């Protein structure tokens, strides 16, 4: 990629509320931190939208030639149910419910998260640090914040002093809100409260005797608050100031606002140059979330096994559905939209097989260089994937017209069109051709024959639980098997 094209990338920065030319601090290196999942349950499709959006952003930065260090954490401790340091510990609650150790919960849902991310064809981050693996770094950071006078201890817990901080800093800068407005939205402190100010938040929380995950600290046994993990880990792996910090929009007001305060108080510098926030996936206009109960897991989506789903949708249909909206717009889930995406994705893939078979003509009736320019212009305009897709469909139109002999392309233009379509569809949008990678592959064919054989012998031995397990678990990953007179049939 030429330097000229590289320079044209424009990013919307939540902090300045404007689109800014992307100028990394130390080009060609780019440091990007994205807040990862809280691994106490299956990720829902809303969470996936945020991670898939950042995967596309990561992919495009790589495509432009940047050397990106992409850090996405795993929150595996310290996340209470309420944003204001109240409620149960999410991990402890789940551990009790599933009768497992908290770290078994963490392992189970981390593996599940990775599996889903692989199915969606996302690239793994370069570093995936965990909160439990960085307790020392968090304690050190809290000590530094206290030494600067921006935190205080009360009976084994440590709180960030927002009022004191806001005398010298703009605490509400990320959401463009004044202290008075922020205070208005919070409840008065009662006699029971340890906090000095209504907006103060916990850096370290004193453990109760029954707390399952706790660590020793200068303030006694306890566990870190949720926000400090991201400040400690981003500083450790990307430095006090790095290029991009991202996450879902719901993190802006509390988690990211507090991250900025912690990093400023500790390092005397803003943690990130660009703040990027993805908008929410909604269901009938309501944000998909674990608490709202309107969230289905990726597996439910693939199998169609959920009351909201008319049928199952493949990972690439879903990825395509998401790419059809800009990451800063809300995206409303509906079966109709997914069915339309299924058709659109298929059309795109089919056009690629047609493209492979086209023969060159003596001249070109279309301008492929202009189409390429338009594709770059779309992505350079704050990663505008829906406009990119519209341009790719202009490519589909050209391919189909050339196949019907209504347009002609020289050999060089044919090559340019192939390169353009493959680059943007696979490398940048991160789609895969499912017809090739799944049903059509010899490996899958061989594996399915083996599984069907094992199921057959289980049935012959009347081991019904094994044969049912095979059928159900295949179904959960989107493979249906059917017993017919002719034998067993299967389809993805
Ligand atoms: P959590 O596991 O709740 O910490 O969330 C992981 C990521 O998913 C965060 O970046 C959230 O902002 C994001 N997220 C949560 N709900 C949604 C949603 N409905 N749509 C898009 N992103 C979401
Ligand atoms: Zn975070």
Coordinates of C-alpha atoms and ligand atoms in Angstrom, one line a residue:
X1 CA 0.0 0.0 0.0
X2 CA 1.4 3.4 -1.0
X3 CA 2.0 6.0 1.7
X4 CA -0.3 8.3 0.0
X5 CA -3.3 6.0 0.5
X6 CA -2.2 5.2 4.0
X7 CA -2.3 8.9 5.0
X8 CA -5.9 9.3 3.9
X9 CA -7.4 7.2 6.7
X10 CA -9.8 9.2 8.8
X11 CA -11.0 8.0 12.2
X12 CA -13.9 9.2 14.3
X13 CA -12.4 10.0 17.7
X14 CA -15.0 9.8 20.6
X15 CA -12.8 12.1 22.6
X16 CA -12.8 15.0 20.2
X17 CA -16.2 14.1 18.7
X18 CA -14.8 14.7 15.2
X19 CA -13.3 12.7 12.4
X20 CA -9.5 13.1 12.5
X21 CA -6.7 12.0 10.1
X22 CA -5.1 8.9 11.6
X23 CA -1.6 9.8 12.7
X24 CA -0.1 7.1 14.9
X25 CA 2.3 8.2 17.6
X26 CA 5.2 6.0 16.3
X27 CA 4.4 5.0 12.7
X28 CA 4.4 2.4 11.3
X29 CA 3.7 0.9 14.8
X30 CA 0.1 1.1 16.1
X31 CA -0.9 0.2 19.7
X32 CA -4.6 -0.8 20.0
X33 CA -6.3 -1.9 23.2
X34 CA -9.9 -3.2 23.1
X35 CA -11.8 -4.1 26.3
X36 CA -12.5 -7.8 26.1
X37 CA -15.2 -10.1 27.4
X38 CA -16.2 -10.8 31.0
X39 CA -15.9 -14.5 30.9
X40 CA -18.6 -15.6 33.4
X41 CA -21.1 -16.7 30.7
X42 CA -21.4 -17.3 26.9
X43 CA -20.8 -14.2 24.9
X44 CA -24.0 -13.0 23.2
X45 CA -24.3 -11.7 19.6
X46 CA -24.0 -8.0 20.9
X47 CA -20.6 -8.7 22.3
X48 CA -19.6 -10.5 19.1
X49 CA -20.6 -7.4 17.1
X50 CA -18.1 -5.3 19.0
X51 CA -15.3 -7.8 18.6
X52 CA -16.0 -8.4 14.9
X53 CA -16.0 -4.6 14.3
X54 CA -12.6 -4.3 15.9
X55 CA -11.4 -7.3 13.9
X56 CA -12.3 -5.4 10.7
X57 CA -10.5 -2.3 12.0
X58 CA -7.5 -4.4 12.9
X59 CA -7.5 -6.1 9.5
X60 CA -7.7 -2.8 7.6
X61 CA -4.9 -1.3 9.6
X62 CA -2.8 -4.4 8.8
X63 CA -3.8 -4.1 5.2
X64 CA -2.5 -0.5 5.1
X65 CA 0.9 -1.8 6.2
X66 CA 0.7 -0.7 9.9
X67 CA 2.5 -3.0 12.4
X68 CA -0.3 -3.3 15.0
X69 CA 0.1 -4.6 18.5
X70 CA -3.5 -5.5 19.3
X71 CA -4.2 -6.2 23.0
X72 CA -7.6 -7.5 24.0
X73 CA -8.0 -8.4 27.7
X74 CA -10.0 -11.1 29.4
X75 CA -11.9 -9.9 32.5
X76 CA -11.7 -12.9 34.7
X77 CA -12.1 -11.2 38.2
X78 CA -13.2 -8.1 39.9
X79 CA -16.5 -7.5 37.9
X80 CA -19.4 -6.9 40.2
X81 CA -22.9 -6.9 38.9
X82 CA -23.5 -3.1 39.4
X83 CA -21.4 -0.5 37.6
X84 CA -21.2 1.4 40.9
X85 CA -19.3 -1.2 42.9
X86 CA -22.4 -2.9 44.2
X87 CA -24.0 -6.3 43.8
X88 CA -22.5 -9.8 43.7
X89 CA -19.3 -10.8 42.1
X90 CA -20.3 -12.2 38.7
X91 CA -17.8 -15.0 38.8
X92 CA -18.6 -16.1 42.3
X93 CA -22.3 -16.1 41.6
X94 CA -22.0 -18.2 38.4
X95 CA -19.5 -20.6 40.1
X96 CA -22.1 -21.3 42.8
X97 CA -24.8 -21.7 40.2
X98 CA -22.8 -24.2 38.1
X99 CA -21.1 -25.7 41.1
X100 CA -17.7 -25.1 39.7
X101 CA -14.6 -23.3 40.9
X102 CA -14.5 -19.6 39.7
X103 CA -11.4 -20.5 37.6
X104 CA -13.3 -23.3 36.0
X105 CA -16.0 -20.8 35.0
X106 CA -13.3 -18.6 33.6
X107 CA -11.7 -21.4 31.6
X108 CA -15.0 -22.7 30.3
X109 CA -16.2 -19.4 29.0
X110 CA -12.8 -18.3 27.7
X111 CA -12.6 -21.5 25.6
X112 CA -16.1 -20.9 24.4
X113 CA -15.3 -17.3 23.5
X114 CA -12.2 -18.3 21.5
X115 CA -14.3 -21.0 19.7
X116 CA -16.9 -18.4 18.7
X117 CA -14.3 -15.9 17.6
X118 CA -12.6 -18.6 15.4
X119 CA -16.0 -19.4 13.8
X120 CA -16.5 -15.8 13.0
X121 CA -13.0 -15.8 11.4
X122 CA -11.6 -13.1 13.6
X123 CA -7.8 -12.8 14.0
X124 CA -6.5 -13.4 17.5
X125 CA -5.1 -10.4 19.3
X126 CA -1.3 -10.2 19.7
X127 CA -1.7 -10.2 23.5
X128 CA -4.7 -11.4 25.5
X129 CA -3.9 -10.6 29.1
X130 CA -6.1 -11.5 32.0
X131 CA -7.0 -9.5 35.1
X132 CA -6.0 -12.4 37.4
X133 CA -2.6 -12.6 35.8
X134 CA -1.9 -8.9 36.5
X135 CA -2.9 -8.4 40.2
X136 CA 0.6 -7.1 41.0
X137 CA 0.5 -4.5 38.2
X138 CA -2.9 -3.4 39.4
X139 CA -1.7 -3.1 43.0
X140 CA 1.3 -1.1 41.9
X141 CA -0.8 1.3 39.9
X142 CA -3.2 1.8 42.8
X143 CA -0.2 2.6 45.0
X144 CA 0.9 5.2 42.5
X145 CA -2.5 6.8 42.3
X146 CA -2.6 7.0 46.1
X147 CA 0.8 8.5 46.2
X148 CA -0.4 11.2 43.9
X149 CA -3.2 11.9 46.3
X150 CA -6.1 10.8 44.1
X151 CA -7.2 7.7 46.1
X152 CA -7.9 6.9 49.7
X153 CA -8.3 3.8 51.8
X154 CA -11.3 3.0 54.0
X155 CA -11.2 -0.3 56.0
X156 CA -9.3 -2.4 53.4
X157 CA -10.9 -0.9 50.3
X158 CA -9.4 1.8 48.1
X159 CA -11.5 4.4 46.2
X160 CA -10.6 6.9 43.5
X161 CA -11.3 10.5 44.6
X162 CA -13.2 11.8 41.6
X163 CA -14.0 15.2 43.1
X164 CA -10.3 15.9 43.8
X165 CA -9.3 14.7 40.4
X166 CA -11.9 16.8 38.7
X167 CA -10.5 20.0 40.3
X168 CA -7.5 19.6 38.0
X169 CA -8.8 17.4 35.2
X170 CA -11.9 17.2 33.0
X171 CA -13.4 14.0 34.4
X172 CA -16.4 13.9 32.0
X173 CA -14.4 14.7 28.8
X174 CA -15.2 11.4 27.1
X175 CA -19.0 11.8 27.2
X176 CA -18.7 15.7 27.1
X177 CA -20.5 16.1 30.4
X178 CA -19.9 18.5 33.3
X179 CA -19.5 17.3 36.9
X180 CA -22.9 18.8 37.9
X181 CA -24.7 16.7 35.2
X182 CA -22.8 13.6 36.2
X183 CA -23.6 14.1 39.8
X184 CA -27.3 14.5 39.0
X185 CA -27.5 11.0 37.7
X186 CA -26.1 9.3 40.8
X187 CA -27.7 8.6 44.1
X188 CA -26.9 10.4 47.4
X189 CA -24.5 8.6 49.7
X190 CA -25.9 7.1 52.8
X191 CA -24.4 6.6 56.2
X192 CA -23.3 3.0 55.2
X193 CA -21.2 4.3 52.3
X194 CA -17.5 4.2 52.5
X195 CA -17.0 6.5 49.5
X196 CA -16.4 10.2 50.1
X197 CA -18.0 11.3 46.9
X198 CA -20.9 10.0 44.9
X199 CA -18.8 9.5 41.7
X200 CA -15.9 7.8 43.5
X201 CA -15.2 4.3 42.3
X202 CA -13.4 1.3 43.8
X203 CA -9.8 0.5 42.9
X204 CA -9.5 -2.3 45.4
X205 CA -12.3 -4.1 47.2
X206 CA -11.9 -5.7 50.6
X207 CA -12.8 -9.4 50.5
X208 CA -15.4 -11.0 52.7
X209 CA -14.4 -14.2 54.4
X210 CA -16.4 -16.2 51.8
X211 CA -15.0 -14.4 48.8
X212 CA -13.6 -17.1 46.6
X213 CA -11.1 -15.1 44.6
X214 CA -9.0 -12.8 46.8
X215 CA -5.4 -11.7 46.9
X216 CA -3.1 -10.1 49.5
X217 CA -2.4 -6.4 49.1
X218 CA -1.0 -3.5 51.2
X219 CA -4.7 -2.9 52.3
X220 CA -5.4 -6.5 53.3
X221 CA -7.0 -9.4 51.3
X222 CA -9.2 -8.3 48.5
X223 CA -9.6 -8.0 44.8
X224 CA -9.2 -5.3 42.2
X225 CA -12.1 -3.0 40.9
X226 CA -13.1 -3.6 37.3
X227 CA -11.6 -0.4 35.7
X228 CA -8.1 -0.7 37.1
X229 CA -7.3 -3.9 35.1
X230 CA -7.5 -2.2 31.7
X231 CA -5.4 0.8 32.8
X232 CA -2.7 -1.5 34.3
X233 CA -2.6 -3.9 31.4
X234 CA -2.7 -1.3 28.6
X235 CA 0.1 0.7 30.3
X236 CA 2.2 -2.5 30.7
X237 CA 1.9 -3.7 27.1
X238 CA 1.3 -0.5 25.1
X239 CA 2.9 2.2 27.3
X240 CA 1.4 5.2 29.1
X241 CA 0.0 6.6 25.9
X242 CA -0.9 4.5 22.9
X243 CA -2.9 5.0 19.7
X244 CA -6.3 3.4 19.8
X245 CA -8.5 2.4 22.8
X246 CA -11.8 0.8 21.9
X247 CA -14.9 -1.0 23.2
X248 CA -18.6 -0.8 23.0
X249 CA -20.4 2.5 23.5
X250 CA -21.9 1.3 26.8
X251 CA -18.4 1.4 28.3
X252 CA -17.8 5.1 27.5
X253 CA -19.6 6.7 30.5
X254 CA -18.2 4.7 33.3
X255 CA -15.5 2.2 32.5
X256 CA -13.5 4.3 29.9
X257 CA -14.1 7.5 31.8
X258 CA -12.6 5.9 34.9
X259 CA -9.7 4.4 32.9
X260 CA -8.8 7.9 31.6
X261 CA -8.9 9.2 35.2
X262 CA -6.7 6.4 36.6
X263 CA -4.1 6.7 33.8
X264 CA -4.0 10.5 34.1
X265 CA -3.6 10.3 37.8
X266 CA -0.9 7.6 37.6
X267 CA 1.0 8.4 34.4
X268 CA 0.2 12.2 34.0
X269 CA -0.8 11.6 30.5
X270 CA -3.9 10.6 28.4
X271 CA -3.9 6.9 27.9
X272 CA -5.0 6.9 24.2
X273 CA -4.9 9.3 21.3
X274 CA -8.0 7.9 19.6
X275 CA -11.0 6.5 21.4
X276 CA -13.2 4.4 19.2
X277 CA -16.7 3.0 20.3
X278 CA -18.9 0.6 18.5
X279 CA -22.6 1.0 18.6
X280 CA -25.0 -1.5 20.1
X281 CA -26.7 -4.5 18.6
X282 CA -30.4 -4.2 19.5
X283 CA -33.4 -6.5 19.4
X284 CA -36.6 -4.6 18.6
X285 CA -34.8 -1.4 19.5
X286 CA -33.6 -2.7 22.9
X287 CA -29.9 -3.2 23.5
X288 CA -29.0 -6.9 23.6
X289 CA -27.6 -7.7 27.0
X290 CA -27.3 -10.5 29.4
X291 CA -29.4 -8.7 32.0
X292 CA -32.2 -7.8 29.5
X293 CA -32.5 -11.5 28.7
X294 CA -32.8 -10.7 25.0
X295 CA -29.4 -12.1 24.1
X296 CA -28.8 -15.3 22.3
X297 CA -25.4 -16.9 22.1
X298 CA -23.5 -17.4 18.8
X299 CA -24.2 -21.2 19.0
X300 CA -27.9 -20.6 19.4
X301 CA -27.7 -18.3 16.3
X302 CA -25.9 -20.9 14.2
X303 CA -28.3 -23.7 15.2
X304 CA -31.5 -21.6 15.2
X305 CA -32.2 -22.9 18.7
X306 CA -33.8 -19.9 20.3
X307 CA -37.4 -18.4 20.4
X308 CA -36.2 -15.3 18.6
X309 CA -34.8 -17.2 15.6
X310 CA -36.8 -18.6 12.7
X311 CA -33.8 -20.7 11.6
X312 CA -30.0 -21.0 12.0
X313 CA -27.7 -18.6 10.3
X314 CA -24.1 -19.4 9.3
X315 CA -21.2 -17.5 10.8
X316 CA -20.4 -15.8 7.5
X317 CA -24.0 -14.8 7.0
X318 CA -23.9 -13.1 10.4
X319 CA -20.5 -11.5 9.7
X320 CA -21.8 -10.1 6.4
X321 CA -25.0 -8.9 8.2
X322 CA -22.8 -7.0 10.6
X323 CA -20.5 -5.5 7.9
X324 CA -23.6 -4.1 6.2
X325 CA -24.0 -1.5 8.9
X326 CA -21.4 1.0 10.0
X327 CA -19.8 0.2 13.4
X328 CA -21.0 3.5 14.8
X329 CA -24.7 2.9 13.9
X330 CA -27.0 0.8 15.9
X331 CA -27.8 -2.5 14.3
X332 CA -31.2 -4.1 14.9
X333 CA -31.4 -7.8 14.8
X334 CA -34.2 -9.4 12.7
X335 CA -34.8 -12.6 10.9
X336 CA -35.6 -10.8 7.7
X337 CA -32.4 -8.8 7.8
X338 CA -30.4 -12.0 8.3
X339 CA -32.2 -13.8 5.5
X340 CA -31.4 -10.9 3.2
X341 CA -27.8 -11.0 4.4
X342 CA -27.7 -14.8 3.6
X343 CA -28.8 -14.0 0.0
X344 CA -26.3 -11.1 -0.3
X345 CA -23.4 -13.2 1.0
X346 CA -24.2 -16.0 -1.3
X347 CA -24.4 -13.7 -4.3
X348 CA -21.0 -12.3 -3.4
X349 CA -19.4 -15.7 -3.2
X350 CA -21.1 -16.9 -6.4
X351 CA -19.8 -13.9 -8.3
X352 CA -16.3 -15.0 -7.3
X353 CA -16.6 -18.4 -8.9
X354 CA -18.0 -16.7 -12.0
X355 CA -15.1 -14.2 -11.9
X356 CA -12.6 -17.1 -11.9
X357 CA -14.1 -18.4 -15.1
X358 CA -14.2 -15.1 -17.1
X359 CA -12.1 -14.8 -20.2
X360 CA -10.4 -11.5 -21.0
X361 CA -11.5 -9.3 -23.9
X362 CA -9.5 -6.9 -26.2
X363 CA -10.6 -3.8 -24.3
X364 CA -12.3 -2.8 -21.1
X365 CA -15.7 -1.2 -20.9
X366 CA -15.5 -0.4 -17.2
X367 CA -13.0 1.5 -15.0
X368 CA -11.6 -1.0 -12.4
X369 CA -9.1 1.6 -11.1
X370 CA -11.9 3.9 -10.2
X371 CA -13.8 1.1 -8.4
X372 CA -10.7 0.4 -6.4
X373 CA -10.4 4.0 -5.5
X374 CA -14.0 4.0 -4.3
X375 CA -13.4 0.9 -2.1
X376 CA -10.4 2.6 -0.4
X377 CA -12.3 5.8 0.0
X378 CA -15.1 4.0 1.8
X379 CA -12.7 2.2 4.2
X380 CA -10.6 5.4 4.7
X381 CA -13.7 7.2 5.8
X382 CA -13.8 5.8 9.3
X383 CA -14.0 2.2 8.1
X384 CA -17.3 2.6 6.3
X385 CA -18.0 -1.0 5.5
X386 CA -21.6 -0.6 4.2
X387 CA -20.3 1.8 1.5
X388 CA -17.5 -0.7 0.7
X389 CA -20.1 -3.4 0.3
X390 CA -22.1 -1.3 -2.1
X391 CA -19.0 -0.9 -4.2
X392 CA -18.2 -4.6 -4.1
X393 CA -21.7 -5.1 -5.4
X394 CA -20.9 -2.9 -8.3
X395 CA -18.0 -5.4 -8.8
X396 CA -20.6 -8.2 -8.7
X397 CA -22.7 -6.3 -11.4
X398 CA -19.6 -6.0 -13.6
X399 CA -18.8 -9.7 -13.2
X400 CA -22.3 -10.8 -14.1
X401 CA -22.5 -8.4 -17.0
X402 CA -19.1 -9.6 -18.3
X403 CA -20.4 -13.2 -18.0
X404 CA -23.4 -12.2 -20.1
X405 CA -21.0 -10.5 -22.6
X406 CA -22.5 -7.1 -21.8
X407 CA -19.2 -5.7 -20.4
X408 CA -15.7 -6.6 -21.4
X409 CA -12.4 -6.6 -19.4
X410 CA -8.8 -6.8 -20.5
X411 CA -6.6 -9.5 -19.0
X412 CA -5.0 -6.8 -16.8
X413 CA -8.4 -5.4 -15.6
X414 CA -9.6 -8.9 -14.9
X415 CA -6.6 -9.6 -12.7
X416 CA -7.1 -6.2 -11.0
X417 CA -10.8 -7.0 -10.3
X418 CA -9.9 -10.4 -8.9
X419 CA -7.3 -8.8 -6.6
X420 CA -9.7 -6.1 -5.6
X421 CA -12.6 -8.5 -4.8
X422 CA -10.4 -11.0 -2.9
X423 CA -8.6 -8.3 -0.9
X424 CA -11.7 -6.5 0.3
X425 CA -13.9 -9.5 0.8
X426 CA -11.5 -11.9 2.5
X427 CA -8.6 -9.8 3.9
X428 CA -10.4 -6.7 4.9
X429 CA -14.0 -7.7 5.7
X430 CA -12.7 -11.1 7.0
X431 CA -15.3 -13.2 5.2
X432 CA -14.6 -16.8 4.3
X433 CA -16.1 -18.9 1.5
X434 CA -18.1 -21.3 3.6
X435 CA -19.0 -23.5 0.6
X436 CA -15.3 -24.3 0.2
X437 CA -14.2 -24.3 3.8
X438 CA -17.0 -26.5 5.1
X439 CA -19.3 -28.9 3.2
X440 CA -17.1 -29.1 0.1
X441 CA -13.9 -29.9 1.9
X442 CA -12.4 -33.5 1.9
X443 CA -11.5 -33.2 5.5
X444 CA -15.0 -32.3 6.6
X445 CA -16.4 -35.1 4.4
X446 CA -14.0 -37.6 5.9
X447 CA -14.7 -36.4 9.5
X448 CA -18.5 -36.6 9.0
X449 CA -18.2 -40.1 7.6
X450 CA -16.2 -41.1 10.7
X451 CA -18.7 -39.5 13.1
X452 CA -21.7 -41.1 11.3
X453 CA -19.9 -44.5 11.6
X454 CA -19.3 -44.1 15.3
X455 CA -23.0 -43.1 15.8
X456 CA -24.1 -46.1 13.8
X457 CA -22.1 -48.6 15.9
X458 CA -23.4 -46.8 19.1
X459 CA -27.0 -47.3 17.9
X460 CA -26.3 -51.0 17.1
X461 CA -25.1 -51.4 20.7
X462 CA -28.2 -49.5 21.9
X463 CA -26.0 -46.8 23.4
X464 CA -28.6 -44.2 22.8
X465 CA -27.0 -41.5 25.0
X466 CA -23.9 -41.5 22.7
X467 CA -25.9 -41.4 19.5
X468 CA -28.1 -38.6 20.8
X469 CA -25.1 -36.6 22.0
X470 CA -23.5 -36.8 18.6
X471 CA -26.8 -35.6 16.9
X472 CA -27.4 -32.8 19.4
X473 CA -23.9 -31.5 19.5
X474 CA -23.6 -31.5 15.7
X475 CA -26.8 -29.6 15.7
X476 CA -25.4 -27.1 18.1
X477 CA -22.6 -26.3 15.7
X478 CA -25.0 -26.1 12.7
X479 CA -24.7 -29.6 11.3
X480 CA -28.0 -31.5 10.9
X481 CA -28.1 -35.2 10.5
X482 CA -31.1 -37.2 9.3
X483 CA -31.8 -40.9 9.3
X484 CA -33.4 -41.9 6.0
X485 CA -34.1 -45.2 4.3
X486 CA -31.0 -44.8 2.2
X487 CA -28.8 -44.1 5.2
X488 CA -27.7 -41.1 7.1
X489 CA -27.8 -37.7 5.4
X490 CA -26.1 -34.5 6.7
X491 CA -26.0 -30.9 5.9
X492 CA -24.5 -27.7 7.3
Ligands
LIG1 P1 -18.8 -7.6 28.6 O1 -18.5 -9.0 28.4 O2 -20.2 -7.3 29.1 O3 -17.8 -6.9 29.3 O4 -18.8 -6.9 27.1 C1 -17.9 -7.2 26.1 C2 -17.9 -6.1 25.0 O5 -19.2 -6.2 24.3 C3 -17.8 -4.7 25.5 O6 -17.0 -4.0 24.6 C4 -19.2 -4.2 25.4 O7 -19.3 -2.8 25.2 C5 -19.8 -4.9 24.2 N1 -21.2 -5.0 24.1 C6 -22.1 -5.4 25.1 N2 -23.4 -5.4 24.7 C7 -23.3 -5.1 23.4 C8 -24.3 -4.9 22.4 N3 -25.6 -5.1 22.6 N4 -23.9 -4.5 21.1 C9 -22.6 -4.3 20.9 N5 -21.6 -4.5 21.8 C10 -22.0 -4.8 23.0
LIG2 ZN1 -11.6 -2.2 29.8

